[in-house]
Amino acid sequence: MRIDTPVAIVGAGPAGLLLSHLLHLEGIESVVIEIRSRDYVEHRVRAGVLEQGTVDVLDECGAAERMHREGLVHRGIELRFDGRRHRIDFPGLTGGRSIVVYGQQEVVKDLIRLRLAAGGRILFEADDVSVHDLESSAPRVRFLKGGEEIELACRIVAGCDGFHGVCREAIPAGVLSFYERVYPFAWLGILAQAPPPSEELIYACHERGFALYSMRSPAISRLYLQVAPDEETVNWPDARIWRELNRRLGDGARLDEGPILEKGVTGMRSFIAEPMQFGKLFLAGDAAHIVPPTGAKGLNIAVADVRVLSRAIAEYFASGTETLLKAYSQTCLKRVWRAERFSWWMTAMLHRFPEHDGFQHRLQRSELDYVVSSRAASASLAENYVGLPFDT
Ligand code: APR
Ligand code: PHB
């Protein structure tokens, strides 16, 4: 079977779904294909910090209604180290900007509902996805759906299929340059039915390793521990997790413990593929770049990418002009690298590195000390955390 569509979008994560919605608002239809089921993508637990700019984009496109009801506005974070506690006050340091804590899978649920309500086509559980003729003006995406072979004949392919997707891999060898750092640790993340010990996120740099306290609602906590890069959850029974969280985050008082609803280990890397384009294939979100989660930037740069891409595609279909499409990669990479720098810096400042000697360890302490004692340094953290304004 052949389906004609102006834009084929590979991947129904936040990038693919939001792109489809933004294009729809520009009067451009698309088909989204996704290898997983709807239930799977709606329940995949990921990070949950929305920058002010991300909130604005969701607001402007009518996708923010539930987020405003259920999301938690946060006006600061706490940094903990050496038994000291310091608050970074976002509005005070950034001219009034803040963030919203709202799970990524909730954004995904909201976008799927919006797309389907508007008659949008999202084909879940697609197998054997492949992309073809990317350098021509008539690229194609092929896949199997329920055993049937389907071909999307389109003019633009958006590769929004995450880090392990097929789109980036389909670009011939030698076209892309890759920039990468793999960190010597991972995060063990849990979702727990336990009330938050604090109203704001706590980033703790502890001699036993980094720990982060976050939340999803007044009754659900999201907590992370720095662990070895090859760590497995079987080595972390619930009691061990709570003991370790109490040591690194406890600050004298015990955390409220509750049933652990979800447990997973995530590796930490920085990765960028340049350029984010090959012919009529445009990469967006995790398909093009990965950040370590310390700065909570992954979802936010994915949103920034598709904001730029939707405008470029709209210009192309309205006038045949490729000016914005040609500038797409360069426009996005500027913001991507700023997020990469910030995420790398937060990661370096807050984690224990096995290879650190006394010199590096003292530099790290001095960096933390500077960040919390200088208004300029606190403001630099705050403006990056709430998100830099869009250039265009
Ligand atoms: N064909 C179709 N879909 C695919 C394929 C494929 N071959 N491979 C992967 N996918 C799907 C995945 O199942 C997933 O639903 O593509 C989607 C990619 O979504 P995400 O991984 O969420 O990536 P993205 O939309 O770019 O969002 C970035 O996700 O990983 C986090 O930290 C990251 O928060 C950031 C956000
Ligand atoms: C989360 O709530 O999942 C979260 C928050 C902040 C981060 C990373 C993850 O830096």
Tab-separated table of C-alpha atoms and ligand atoms in Angstrom:
chain	number	residue	atom	x	y	z
A	1	MET	CA	0.000	0.000	0.000
A	2	ARG	CA	1.204	3.514	-0.780
A	3	ILE	CA	0.253	6.604	1.230
A	4	ASP	CA	1.029	10.081	-0.104
A	5	THR	CA	1.830	12.687	2.516
A	6	PRO	CA	3.807	15.938	2.399
A	7	VAL	CA	5.820	15.033	5.506
A	8	ALA	CA	6.720	11.590	6.880
A	9	ILE	CA	7.691	11.716	10.549
A	10	VAL	CA	9.618	8.767	11.967
A	11	GLY	CA	9.118	8.434	15.751
A	12	ALA	CA	6.272	9.396	18.088
A	13	GLY	CA	8.323	10.833	20.934
A	14	PRO	CA	7.939	14.484	21.939
A	15	ALA	CA	9.864	15.667	18.846
A	16	GLY	CA	7.820	13.766	16.237
A	17	LEU	CA	4.454	14.403	17.861
A	18	LEU	CA	5.006	18.110	18.421
A	19	LEU	CA	6.316	18.541	14.875
A	20	SER	CA	3.198	16.857	13.510
A	21	HIS	CA	0.994	19.157	15.586
A	22	LEU	CA	2.879	22.355	14.658
A	23	LEU	CA	2.721	21.426	10.957
A	24	HIS	CA	-1.002	20.755	11.251
A	25	LEU	CA	-1.464	24.276	12.627
A	26	GLU	CA	0.408	25.540	9.546
A	27	GLY	CA	-2.032	23.602	7.362
A	28	ILE	CA	0.482	20.853	6.487
A	29	GLU	CA	-0.511	17.245	7.068
A	30	SER	CA	1.905	14.496	8.031
A	31	VAL	CA	1.995	10.812	8.931
A	32	VAL	CA	3.849	9.718	12.073
A	33	ILE	CA	5.157	6.172	12.302
A	34	GLU	CA	6.318	4.600	15.547
A	35	ILE	CA	7.750	1.145	16.271
A	36	ARG	CA	6.280	0.913	19.771
A	37	SER	CA	2.642	0.754	20.898
A	38	ARG	CA	0.679	3.794	22.038
A	39	ASP	CA	0.567	2.370	25.560
A	40	TYR	CA	4.349	1.932	25.616
A	41	VAL	CA	5.208	5.485	24.533
A	42	GLU	CA	2.618	6.955	26.897
A	43	HIS	CA	4.136	5.183	29.899
A	44	ARG	CA	7.858	5.417	29.196
A	45	VAL	CA	9.231	7.285	32.221
A	46	ARG	CA	11.700	10.014	31.284
A	47	ALA	CA	12.751	13.394	32.680
A	48	GLY	CA	10.256	16.063	33.560
A	49	VAL	CA	11.583	19.607	33.511
A	50	LEU	CA	10.062	22.048	31.001
A	51	GLU	CA	11.921	25.275	30.351
A	52	GLN	CA	9.953	28.489	30.154
A	53	GLY	CA	10.419	28.517	26.344
A	54	THR	CA	9.082	24.952	26.061
A	55	VAL	CA	6.051	25.930	28.129
A	56	ASP	CA	5.547	28.924	25.807
A	57	VAL	CA	5.701	26.716	22.681
A	58	LEU	CA	3.154	24.263	24.154
A	59	ASP	CA	0.987	27.201	25.203
A	60	GLU	CA	1.043	28.851	21.792
A	61	CYS	CA	0.003	25.633	20.051
A	62	GLY	CA	-2.807	24.796	22.478
A	63	ALA	CA	-1.087	21.771	24.032
A	64	ALA	CA	-0.599	23.131	27.533
A	65	GLU	CA	-4.019	22.923	29.152
A	66	ARG	CA	-3.414	19.856	31.382
A	67	MET	CA	0.184	20.909	32.002
A	68	HIS	CA	-1.049	24.161	33.536
A	69	ARG	CA	-3.490	22.221	35.721
A	70	GLU	CA	-1.204	19.425	36.860
A	71	GLY	CA	2.359	20.662	36.294
A	72	LEU	CA	4.274	22.155	39.200
A	73	VAL	CA	5.794	25.608	38.713
A	74	HIS	CA	9.263	25.692	40.289
A	75	ARG	CA	11.012	28.945	41.052
A	76	GLY	CA	14.336	27.500	42.141
A	77	ILE	CA	16.494	24.488	42.865
A	78	GLU	CA	18.672	23.584	45.805
A	79	LEU	CA	22.346	22.643	45.580
A	80	ARG	CA	23.715	20.517	48.439
A	81	PHE	CA	27.354	19.779	49.138
A	82	ASP	CA	29.597	19.470	52.194
A	83	GLY	CA	26.494	19.478	54.399
A	84	ARG	CA	25.586	22.952	53.047
A	85	ARG	CA	22.314	23.907	51.331
A	86	HIS	CA	21.973	26.710	48.778
A	87	ARG	CA	18.950	27.839	46.867
A	88	ILE	CA	19.242	29.164	43.304
A	89	ASP	CA	16.357	31.602	42.896
A	90	PHE	CA	15.296	31.489	39.234
A	91	PRO	CA	12.955	34.498	38.900
A	92	GLY	CA	15.243	36.684	41.005
A	93	LEU	CA	18.267	35.842	38.847
A	94	THR	CA	16.618	35.703	35.402
A	95	GLY	CA	14.134	38.558	35.331
A	96	GLY	CA	11.158	36.456	36.359
A	97	ARG	CA	11.634	33.146	34.498
A	98	SER	CA	10.876	29.738	36.022
A	99	ILE	CA	10.344	26.082	35.010
A	100	VAL	CA	7.485	23.579	35.144
A	101	VAL	CA	7.912	20.031	36.443
A	102	TYR	CA	5.666	17.795	34.323
A	103	GLY	CA	6.588	14.273	33.181
A	104	GLN	CA	7.663	13.860	29.578
A	105	GLN	CA	5.216	10.989	29.109
A	106	GLU	CA	2.406	13.364	30.103
A	107	VAL	CA	3.495	15.718	27.296
A	108	VAL	CA	3.454	12.696	24.972
A	109	LYS	CA	-0.078	11.711	26.113
A	110	ASP	CA	-1.361	15.266	25.593
A	111	LEU	CA	0.146	15.498	22.101
A	112	ILE	CA	-1.164	12.082	20.989
A	113	ARG	CA	-4.663	13.011	22.140
A	114	LEU	CA	-4.485	16.360	20.321
A	115	ARG	CA	-3.261	14.800	17.087
A	116	LEU	CA	-5.837	12.035	17.067
A	117	ALA	CA	-8.669	14.448	17.930
A	118	ALA	CA	-7.705	16.557	14.897
A	119	GLY	CA	-7.709	13.499	12.624
A	120	GLY	CA	-3.909	13.204	12.640
A	121	ARG	CA	-2.416	9.891	11.561
A	122	ILE	CA	-0.044	8.116	13.958
A	123	LEU	CA	0.755	4.547	12.971
A	124	PHE	CA	1.969	2.650	16.037
A	125	GLU	CA	3.699	-0.742	16.035
A	126	ALA	CA	5.368	-0.283	12.663
A	127	ASP	CA	8.126	-2.838	11.919
A	128	ASP	CA	11.198	-2.835	9.687
A	129	VAL	CA	11.190	0.919	9.155
A	130	SER	CA	13.546	2.155	6.425
A	131	VAL	CA	14.084	5.470	4.609
A	132	HIS	CA	14.964	5.826	0.897
A	133	ASP	CA	15.887	8.312	-1.858
A	134	LEU	CA	16.737	10.985	0.677
A	135	GLU	CA	18.681	13.057	-1.857
A	136	SER	CA	15.770	13.187	-4.302
A	137	SER	CA	12.762	15.494	-4.131
A	138	ALA	CA	10.552	12.435	-3.550
A	139	PRO	CA	11.936	10.503	-0.568
A	140	ARG	CA	10.101	7.451	0.789
A	141	VAL	CA	9.659	5.678	4.101
A	142	ARG	CA	8.854	1.956	4.101
A	143	PHE	CA	7.638	-0.246	6.924
A	144	LEU	CA	5.460	-3.191	7.823
A	145	LYS	CA	2.213	-2.736	9.685
A	146	GLY	CA	0.383	-5.887	10.758
A	147	GLY	CA	2.401	-7.803	8.161
A	148	GLU	CA	1.414	-5.446	5.307
A	149	GLU	CA	4.106	-3.469	3.463
A	150	ILE	CA	3.414	0.263	3.454
A	151	GLU	CA	5.275	3.016	1.638
A	152	LEU	CA	4.963	6.677	2.541
A	153	ALA	CA	5.683	8.821	-0.507
A	154	CYS	CA	6.574	12.284	0.748
A	155	ARG	CA	8.625	15.410	0.128
A	156	ILE	CA	10.263	15.733	3.545
A	157	VAL	CA	11.302	13.067	6.074
A	158	ALA	CA	11.660	14.119	9.707
A	159	GLY	CA	13.938	11.751	11.620
A	160	CYS	CA	12.525	12.013	15.150
A	161	ASP	CA	13.278	8.392	16.046
A	162	GLY	CA	15.554	8.942	19.029
A	163	PHE	CA	19.152	7.915	19.603
A	164	HIS	CA	18.665	4.271	18.513
A	165	GLY	CA	16.526	5.042	15.469
A	166	VAL	CA	17.169	4.224	11.803
A	167	CYS	CA	17.199	7.717	10.260
A	168	ARG	CA	20.647	8.889	11.369
A	169	GLU	CA	22.037	5.451	10.480
A	170	ALA	CA	20.620	5.752	6.942
A	171	ILE	CA	22.885	8.704	6.153
A	172	PRO	CA	25.910	7.501	4.136
A	173	ALA	CA	29.202	7.117	5.998
A	174	GLY	CA	31.383	10.202	5.911
A	175	VAL	CA	28.552	12.732	5.642
A	176	LEU	CA	28.111	13.333	9.369
A	177	SER	CA	30.650	14.260	12.009
A	178	PHE	CA	30.095	12.918	15.510
A	179	TYR	CA	31.135	14.508	18.774
A	180	GLU	CA	30.847	12.358	21.866
A	181	ARG	CA	31.682	11.948	25.572
A	182	VAL	CA	30.680	8.881	27.540
A	183	TYR	CA	30.729	9.510	31.289
A	184	PRO	CA	32.136	6.944	33.735
A	185	PHE	CA	28.828	6.549	35.591
A	186	ALA	CA	25.082	6.069	35.107
A	187	TRP	CA	21.919	7.174	36.916
A	188	LEU	CA	19.673	4.759	38.738
A	189	GLY	CA	16.237	6.404	38.654
A	190	ILE	CA	13.163	5.500	40.671
A	191	LEU	CA	9.570	6.645	40.773
A	192	ALA	CA	8.225	6.232	44.295
A	193	GLN	CA	4.872	6.649	45.926
A	194	ALA	CA	6.299	8.926	48.556
A	195	PRO	CA	5.625	12.570	49.317
A	196	PRO	CA	8.385	15.005	48.344
A	197	PRO	CA	10.704	16.041	51.214
A	198	SER	CA	11.071	19.459	49.620
A	199	GLU	CA	9.014	21.626	47.298
A	200	GLU	CA	11.946	22.079	44.937
A	201	LEU	CA	14.492	19.840	43.211
A	202	ILE	CA	17.644	19.041	45.172
A	203	TYR	CA	20.943	18.389	43.380
A	204	ALA	CA	23.400	16.826	45.852
A	205	CYS	CA	27.130	16.411	45.333
A	206	HIS	CA	28.181	13.843	47.937
A	207	GLU	CA	31.380	11.898	48.535
A	208	ARG	CA	29.430	8.679	47.828
A	209	GLY	CA	28.222	10.111	44.501
A	210	PHE	CA	25.617	12.447	43.049
A	211	ALA	CA	21.935	12.240	44.012
A	212	LEU	CA	18.918	14.128	42.707
A	213	TYR	CA	15.568	14.575	44.275
A	214	SER	CA	12.715	15.447	41.910
A	215	MET	CA	8.978	14.819	41.843
A	216	ARG	CA	5.955	14.279	39.641
A	217	SER	CA	3.154	15.332	42.008
A	218	PRO	CA	2.662	16.083	45.708
A	219	ALA	CA	2.412	12.280	46.236
A	220	ILE	CA	5.006	10.929	43.778
A	221	SER	CA	8.768	11.410	44.047
A	222	ARG	CA	11.336	10.889	41.299
A	223	LEU	CA	14.828	10.196	42.649
A	224	TYR	CA	18.178	9.439	41.071
A	225	LEU	CA	21.503	8.044	42.290
A	226	GLN	CA	24.859	8.099	40.545
A	227	VAL	CA	25.898	4.445	40.065
A	228	ALA	CA	28.555	2.529	38.108
A	229	PRO	CA	28.082	2.710	34.303
A	230	ASP	CA	27.363	-1.026	33.992
A	231	GLU	CA	25.116	-1.203	37.076
A	232	GLU	CA	22.006	-3.391	37.007
A	233	THR	CA	18.787	-2.798	38.918
A	234	VAL	CA	18.891	-6.349	40.395
A	235	ASN	CA	21.808	-5.165	42.529
A	236	TRP	CA	19.621	-2.423	43.946
A	237	PRO	CA	16.821	-3.817	46.097
A	238	ASP	CA	14.493	-1.129	47.423
A	239	ALA	CA	16.066	-1.037	50.897
A	240	ARG	CA	19.525	-0.369	49.431
A	241	ILE	CA	18.172	2.479	47.283
A	242	TRP	CA	16.508	4.210	50.232
A	243	ARG	CA	19.591	3.738	52.424
A	244	GLU	CA	21.794	5.316	49.765
A	245	LEU	CA	19.347	8.152	49.050
A	246	ASN	CA	19.172	8.925	52.761
A	247	ARG	CA	22.943	9.052	53.004
A	248	ARG	CA	23.374	11.367	50.017
A	249	LEU	CA	20.247	13.513	50.371
A	250	GLY	CA	19.127	12.934	53.944
A	251	ASP	CA	20.571	16.036	55.577
A	252	GLY	CA	19.896	14.547	59.020
A	253	ALA	CA	16.183	13.945	58.397
A	254	ARG	CA	15.018	10.652	56.849
A	255	LEU	CA	13.246	10.742	53.496
A	256	ASP	CA	9.658	9.520	53.440
A	257	GLU	CA	9.918	6.032	51.972
A	258	GLY	CA	7.146	4.476	49.916
A	259	PRO	CA	6.587	1.734	47.342
A	260	ILE	CA	8.933	2.002	44.355
A	261	LEU	CA	6.781	2.049	41.214
A	262	GLU	CA	9.542	2.056	38.602
A	263	LYS	CA	13.302	1.485	38.550
A	264	GLY	CA	15.815	1.904	35.728
A	265	VAL	CA	19.453	2.628	34.915
A	266	THR	CA	20.355	5.244	32.287
A	267	GLY	CA	23.841	5.665	30.865
A	268	MET	CA	25.248	9.175	30.612
A	269	ARG	CA	26.611	10.586	27.402
A	270	SER	CA	26.964	13.726	25.355
A	271	PHE	CA	26.526	13.107	21.620
A	272	ILE	CA	26.054	15.401	18.641
A	273	ALA	CA	25.736	14.536	14.938
A	274	GLU	CA	26.515	17.361	12.514
A	275	PRO	CA	24.868	18.479	10.308
A	276	MET	CA	21.318	17.578	11.352
A	277	GLN	CA	20.322	17.159	7.707
A	278	PHE	CA	21.009	14.996	4.668
A	279	GLY	CA	19.063	15.829	1.484
A	280	LYS	CA	15.399	15.890	2.421
A	281	LEU	CA	15.951	14.090	5.755
A	282	PHE	CA	15.987	16.360	8.784
A	283	LEU	CA	17.030	14.945	12.173
A	284	ALA	CA	15.445	16.364	15.326
A	285	GLY	CA	15.733	15.627	19.055
A	286	ASP	CA	17.581	12.576	20.368
A	287	ALA	CA	18.117	11.288	16.815
A	288	ALA	CA	20.668	14.086	16.399
A	289	HIS	CA	21.909	14.764	19.912
A	290	ILE	CA	21.994	13.414	23.445
A	291	VAL	CA	22.752	15.285	26.662
A	292	PRO	CA	23.446	13.826	30.089
A	293	PRO	CA	20.276	14.428	32.141
A	294	THR	CA	21.899	16.629	34.803
A	295	GLY	CA	20.756	19.850	33.163
A	296	ALA	CA	17.307	18.429	32.219
A	297	LYS	CA	17.751	19.695	28.649
A	298	GLY	CA	16.886	16.650	26.433
A	299	LEU	CA	13.193	17.308	25.930
A	300	ASN	CA	13.728	21.056	25.714
A	301	ILE	CA	16.209	20.941	22.838
A	302	ALA	CA	13.972	18.452	21.032
A	303	VAL	CA	11.133	21.005	21.279
A	304	ALA	CA	13.418	23.827	20.119
A	305	ASP	CA	14.487	21.739	17.066
A	306	VAL	CA	10.948	21.048	15.863
A	307	ARG	CA	9.917	24.644	16.434
A	308	VAL	CA	12.604	25.653	13.923
A	309	LEU	CA	11.845	22.732	11.584
A	310	SER	CA	8.095	23.372	11.457
A	311	ARG	CA	8.686	26.983	10.370
A	312	ALA	CA	11.220	25.924	7.750
A	313	ILE	CA	8.892	23.269	6.312
A	314	ALA	CA	6.018	25.759	6.301
A	315	GLU	CA	8.122	28.227	4.301
A	316	TYR	CA	9.092	25.452	1.861
A	317	PHE	CA	5.515	24.379	1.185
A	318	ALA	CA	4.191	27.953	1.051
A	319	SER	CA	6.736	29.363	-1.406
A	320	GLY	CA	9.080	26.595	-2.513
A	321	THR	CA	11.892	28.517	-0.814
A	322	GLU	CA	14.502	26.433	1.008
A	323	THR	CA	16.220	29.262	2.891
A	324	LEU	CA	15.045	28.173	6.349
A	325	LEU	CA	15.444	24.463	5.564
A	326	LYS	CA	19.035	25.075	4.473
A	327	ALA	CA	19.693	27.016	7.694
A	328	TYR	CA	17.939	24.403	9.882
A	329	SER	CA	20.998	22.521	11.077
A	330	GLN	CA	23.059	25.614	11.805
A	331	THR	CA	20.170	27.358	13.570
A	332	CYS	CA	19.539	24.348	15.828
A	333	LEU	CA	23.154	23.452	16.525
A	334	LYS	CA	23.850	26.802	18.140
A	335	ARG	CA	21.245	26.114	20.808
A	336	VAL	CA	22.148	22.417	20.975
A	337	TRP	CA	25.783	23.213	21.787
A	338	ARG	CA	24.743	25.665	24.495
A	339	ALA	CA	22.646	22.929	26.085
A	340	GLU	CA	25.507	20.449	25.632
A	341	ARG	CA	27.909	22.822	27.365
A	342	PHE	CA	25.543	23.439	30.259
A	343	SER	CA	24.717	19.736	30.721
A	344	TRP	CA	28.392	18.782	30.600
A	345	TRP	CA	29.230	21.524	33.123
A	346	MET	CA	26.462	20.548	35.564
A	347	THR	CA	27.507	16.901	35.232
A	348	ALA	CA	31.174	17.681	35.846
A	349	MET	CA	30.406	19.916	38.820
A	350	LEU	CA	28.119	17.514	40.656
A	351	HIS	CA	29.371	13.935	40.116
A	352	ARG	CA	32.190	11.857	41.601
A	353	PHE	CA	34.636	10.934	38.858
A	354	PRO	CA	36.602	7.762	39.595
A	355	GLU	CA	39.693	9.211	37.937
A	356	HIS	CA	39.700	12.483	39.888
A	357	ASP	CA	42.756	13.203	41.995
A	358	GLY	CA	42.961	15.665	44.879
A	359	PHE	CA	43.596	18.585	42.510
A	360	GLN	CA	40.478	17.964	40.413
A	361	HIS	CA	38.417	17.270	43.488
A	362	ARG	CA	39.361	20.607	45.034
A	363	LEU	CA	38.657	22.417	41.767
A	364	GLN	CA	35.181	20.881	41.751
A	365	ARG	CA	34.539	22.093	45.313
A	366	SER	CA	35.816	25.530	44.402
A	367	GLU	CA	33.472	25.638	41.386
A	368	LEU	CA	30.474	24.786	43.591
A	369	ASP	CA	31.558	27.336	46.134
A	370	TYR	CA	31.810	29.990	43.413
A	371	VAL	CA	28.399	29.130	41.944
A	372	VAL	CA	26.641	29.592	45.272
A	373	SER	CA	28.581	32.621	46.490
A	374	SER	CA	28.699	34.779	43.353
A	375	ARG	CA	25.526	36.337	42.000
A	376	ALA	CA	27.002	36.301	38.488
A	377	ALA	CA	27.791	32.568	38.700
A	378	SER	CA	24.358	31.737	40.200
A	379	ALA	CA	22.718	33.803	37.449
A	380	SER	CA	24.645	31.887	34.800
A	381	LEU	CA	23.355	28.576	36.179
A	382	ALA	CA	19.817	29.965	36.508
A	383	GLU	CA	19.571	31.458	32.996
A	384	ASN	CA	20.743	28.231	31.410
A	385	TYR	CA	18.492	26.072	33.596
A	386	VAL	CA	15.310	28.028	32.818
A	387	GLY	CA	16.448	28.074	29.186
A	388	LEU	CA	17.963	30.739	26.990
A	389	PRO	CA	15.497	32.761	24.906
A	390	PHE	CA	14.926	31.606	21.318
A	391	ASP	CA	17.110	33.519	18.814
A	392	THR	CA	14.423	33.651	16.147
B	1	APR	N1	10.908	3.718	13.542
B	1	APR	C1	9.927	4.416	14.133
B	1	APR	N2	10.015	4.896	15.398
B	1	APR	C2	11.148	4.636	16.065
B	1	APR	C3	12.219	3.907	15.492
B	1	APR	C4	12.060	3.433	14.173
B	1	APR	N3	13.002	2.728	13.576
B	1	APR	N4	13.206	3.819	16.407
B	1	APR	C5	12.777	4.469	17.502
B	1	APR	N5	11.537	4.953	17.308
B	1	APR	C6	10.694	5.720	18.231
B	1	APR	C7	10.904	5.400	19.695
B	1	APR	O1	10.151	4.273	20.101
B	1	APR	C8	10.404	6.680	20.339
B	1	APR	O2	9.032	6.640	20.623
B	1	APR	O3	11.057	7.075	18.127
B	1	APR	C9	10.680	7.767	19.308
B	1	APR	C10	11.798	8.687	19.725
B	1	APR	O4	11.372	9.395	20.869
B	1	APR	P1	12.369	9.875	22.033
B	1	APR	O5	13.414	8.844	22.272
B	1	APR	O6	11.517	10.296	23.155
B	1	APR	O7	13.128	11.114	21.372
B	1	APR	P2	12.659	12.614	21.073
B	1	APR	O8	11.262	12.662	20.577
B	1	APR	O9	13.764	13.190	20.279
B	1	APR	O10	12.588	13.311	22.489
B	1	APR	C11	13.712	13.720	23.178
B	1	APR	O11	13.459	12.097	24.848
B	1	APR	O12	15.177	10.630	25.392
B	1	APR	C12	14.461	11.743	25.776
B	1	APR	O13	16.051	12.971	26.987
B	1	APR	C13	15.351	12.877	25.809
B	1	APR	O14	13.742	14.139	26.815
B	1	APR	C14	14.386	13.946	25.594
B	1	APR	C15	13.438	13.472	24.618
B	2	PHB	C1	13.254	14.499	36.551
B	2	PHB	O1	12.362	15.015	37.227
B	2	PHB	O2	13.113	13.378	36.046
B	2	PHB	C2	14.540	15.208	36.356
B	2	PHB	C3	14.710	16.458	36.905
B	2	PHB	C4	15.893	17.129	36.737
B	2	PHB	C5	16.921	16.541	36.032
B	2	PHB	C6	16.767	15.283	35.466
B	2	PHB	C7	15.576	14.615	35.631
B	2	PHB	O3	18.098	17.199	35.906
